């Protein structure tokens, strides 16, 4: 079973999830947004074996300055997804650039830089539980 102190290891790994994404004309930022949840997933699942999965439950949500959330979960499997922000539930999930592009076109405006404004990391490793929230104010 992994050590509960391993919870602290994830904080440093997640720095890359807080980098801004520049919106561009040719749509490369759409790929960056879609890949973002996979970056989080790799960070929170780093160094955990499949055997560890029965002893862990780690999830991370990164909220942007537009109504999007990048989410990942590790424990009893692994999953990552980009979805529309809705207050009490997951909104529409985006699986490709076309879906994401159509959604973004409906927004009032898209900022020139898409900025992660909040990161929530919730972890259970063995009997230890923690929640870490980093918010840009």
C-alpha positions as semicolon CSV with decimal commas, in nm:
position;residue;x (nm);y (nm);z (nm)
1;X;0,000;0,000;0,000
2;X;0,138;0,346;-0,087
3;X;0,244;0,582;0,191
4;X;-0,004;0,860;0,283
5;X;0,289;1,103;0,262
6;X;0,277;1,049;-0,115
7;X;-0,014;1,295;-0,115
8;X;0,239;1,576;-0,099
9;X;0,415;1,454;-0,412
10;X;0,130;1,557;-0,641
11;X;0,146;1,929;-0,567
12;X;0,472;1,986;-0,754
13;X;0,362;1,770;-1,047
14;X;0,054;1,987;-1,099
15;X;0,240;2,313;-1,166
16;X;0,215;2,246;-1,540
17;X;-0,165;2,243;-1,507
18;X;-0,156;2,609;-1,403
19;X;0,011;2,740;-1,720
20;X;-0,201;2,978;-1,929
21;X;-0,309;2,874;-2,279
22;X;-0,295;3,139;-2,553
23;X;-0,595;3,142;-2,785
24;X;-0,484;3,148;-3,149
25;X;-0,641;3,183;-3,491
26;X;-0,549;2,835;-3,618
27;X;-0,707;2,649;-3,325
28;X;-0,397;2,494;-3,166
29;X;-0,532;2,611;-2,830
30;X;-0,825;2,371;-2,876
31;X;-0,578;2,081;-2,878
32;X;-0,403;2,227;-2,572
33;X;-0,735;2,248;-2,385
34;X;-0,830;1,892;-2,479
35;X;-0,484;1,764;-2,375
36;X;-0,494;1,955;-2,044
37;X;-0,696;1,688;-1,860
38;X;-0,447;1,422;-1,972
39;X;-0,160;1,630;-1,829
40;X;-0,345;1,638;-1,496
41;X;-0,416;1,265;-1,516
42;X;-0,047;1,183;-1,572
43;X;0,054;1,413;-1,284
44;X;-0,183;1,267;-1,026
45;X;-0,125;0,908;-1,133
46;X;0,254;0,932;-1,157
47;X;0,440;0,651;-0,980
48;X;0,126;0,465;-0,871
49;X;0,106;0,101;-0,983
50;X;-0,217;-0,075;-1,079
51;X;-0,199;-0,256;-0,744
52;X;-0,200;0,086;-0,570
53;X;-0,532;0,178;-0,733
54;X;-0,733;-0,016;-0,475
55;X;-0,579;0,200;-0,199
56;X;-0,610;0,543;-0,364
57;X;-0,876;0,782;-0,487
58;X;-0,731;1,102;-0,630
59;X;-0,921;1,360;-0,830
60;X;-0,825;1,700;-0,964
61;X;-1,034;1,973;-1,125
62;X;-0,887;2,282;-1,290
63;X;-1,129;2,569;-1,356
64;X;-1,056;2,826;-1,629
65;X;-1,153;3,190;-1,682
66;X;-1,413;3,061;-1,929
67;X;-1,684;2,808;-1,832
68;X;-1,461;2,501;-1,879
69;X;-1,322;2,250;-1,630
70;X;-1,040;2,006;-1,691
71;X;-1,084;1,696;-1,471
72;X;-0,893;1,379;-1,392
73;X;-0,939;1,089;-1,153
74;X;-0,710;0,802;-1,053
75;X;-0,810;0,509;-0,833
76;X;-0,993;0,195;-0,936
77;X;-0,898;0,294;-1,289
78;X;-0,804;0,623;-1,448
79;X;-1,008;0,883;-1,633
80;X;-0,969;1,235;-1,773
81;X;-1,216;1,470;-1,940
82;X;-1,277;1,833;-2,038
83;X;-1,627;1,960;-1,971
84;X;-1,845;2,267;-1,950
85;X;-1,863;2,421;-1,603
86;X;-2,202;2,393;-1,437
87;X;-2,250;2,475;-1,072
88;X;-2,370;2,142;-0,928
89;X;-2,293;1,891;-1,200
90;X;-2,065;1,811;-1,490
91;X;-2,174;1,985;-1,805
92;X;-2,127;1,865;-2,161
93;X;-1,803;1,670;-2,213
94;X;-1,585;1,755;-2,512
95;X;-1,407;1,476;-2,695
96;X;-1,269;1,655;-3,002
97;X;-1,176;1,994;-3,145
98;X;-1,499;2,023;-3,344
99;X;-1,724;1,986;-3,037
100;X;-1,509;2,220;-2,830
101;X;-1,483;2,479;-3,109
102;X;-1,862;2,484;-3,158
103;X;-1,913;2,534;-2,784
104;X;-1,658;2,816;-2,761
105;X;-1,815;2,998;-3,058
106;X;-2,136;3,027;-2,856
107;X;-1,961;3,212;-2,572
108;X;-1,992;3,588;-2,553
109;X;-1,616;3,621;-2,598
110;X;-1,302;3,412;-2,576
111;X;-1,013;3,581;-2,394
112;X;-0,678;3,597;-2,573
113;X;-0,530;3,392;-2,287
114;X;-0,721;3,112;-2,118
115;X;-0,606;3,107;-1,758
116;X;-0,649;2,836;-1,496
117;X;-0,806;3,023;-1,203
118;X;-0,864;2,740;-0,955
119;X;-0,724;2,395;-0,887
120;X;-0,891;2,148;-0,650
121;X;-0,700;1,832;-0,559
122;X;-0,882;1,575;-0,346
123;X;-0,692;1,269;-0,232
124;X;-0,738;0,952;-0,035
125;X;-0,430;0,739;0,001
126;X;-0,480;0,455;0,245
127;X;-0,658;0,604;0,548
128;X;-0,528;0,958;0,487
129;X;-0,756;1,212;0,320
130;X;-0,678;1,564;0,207
131;X;-0,815;1,844;-0,006
132;X;-0,597;2,115;-0,150
133;X;-0,747;2,422;-0,320
134;X;-0,534;2,675;-0,506
135;X;-0,722;2,978;-0,631
136;X;-0,596;3,283;-0,817
137;X;-0,773;3,590;-0,675
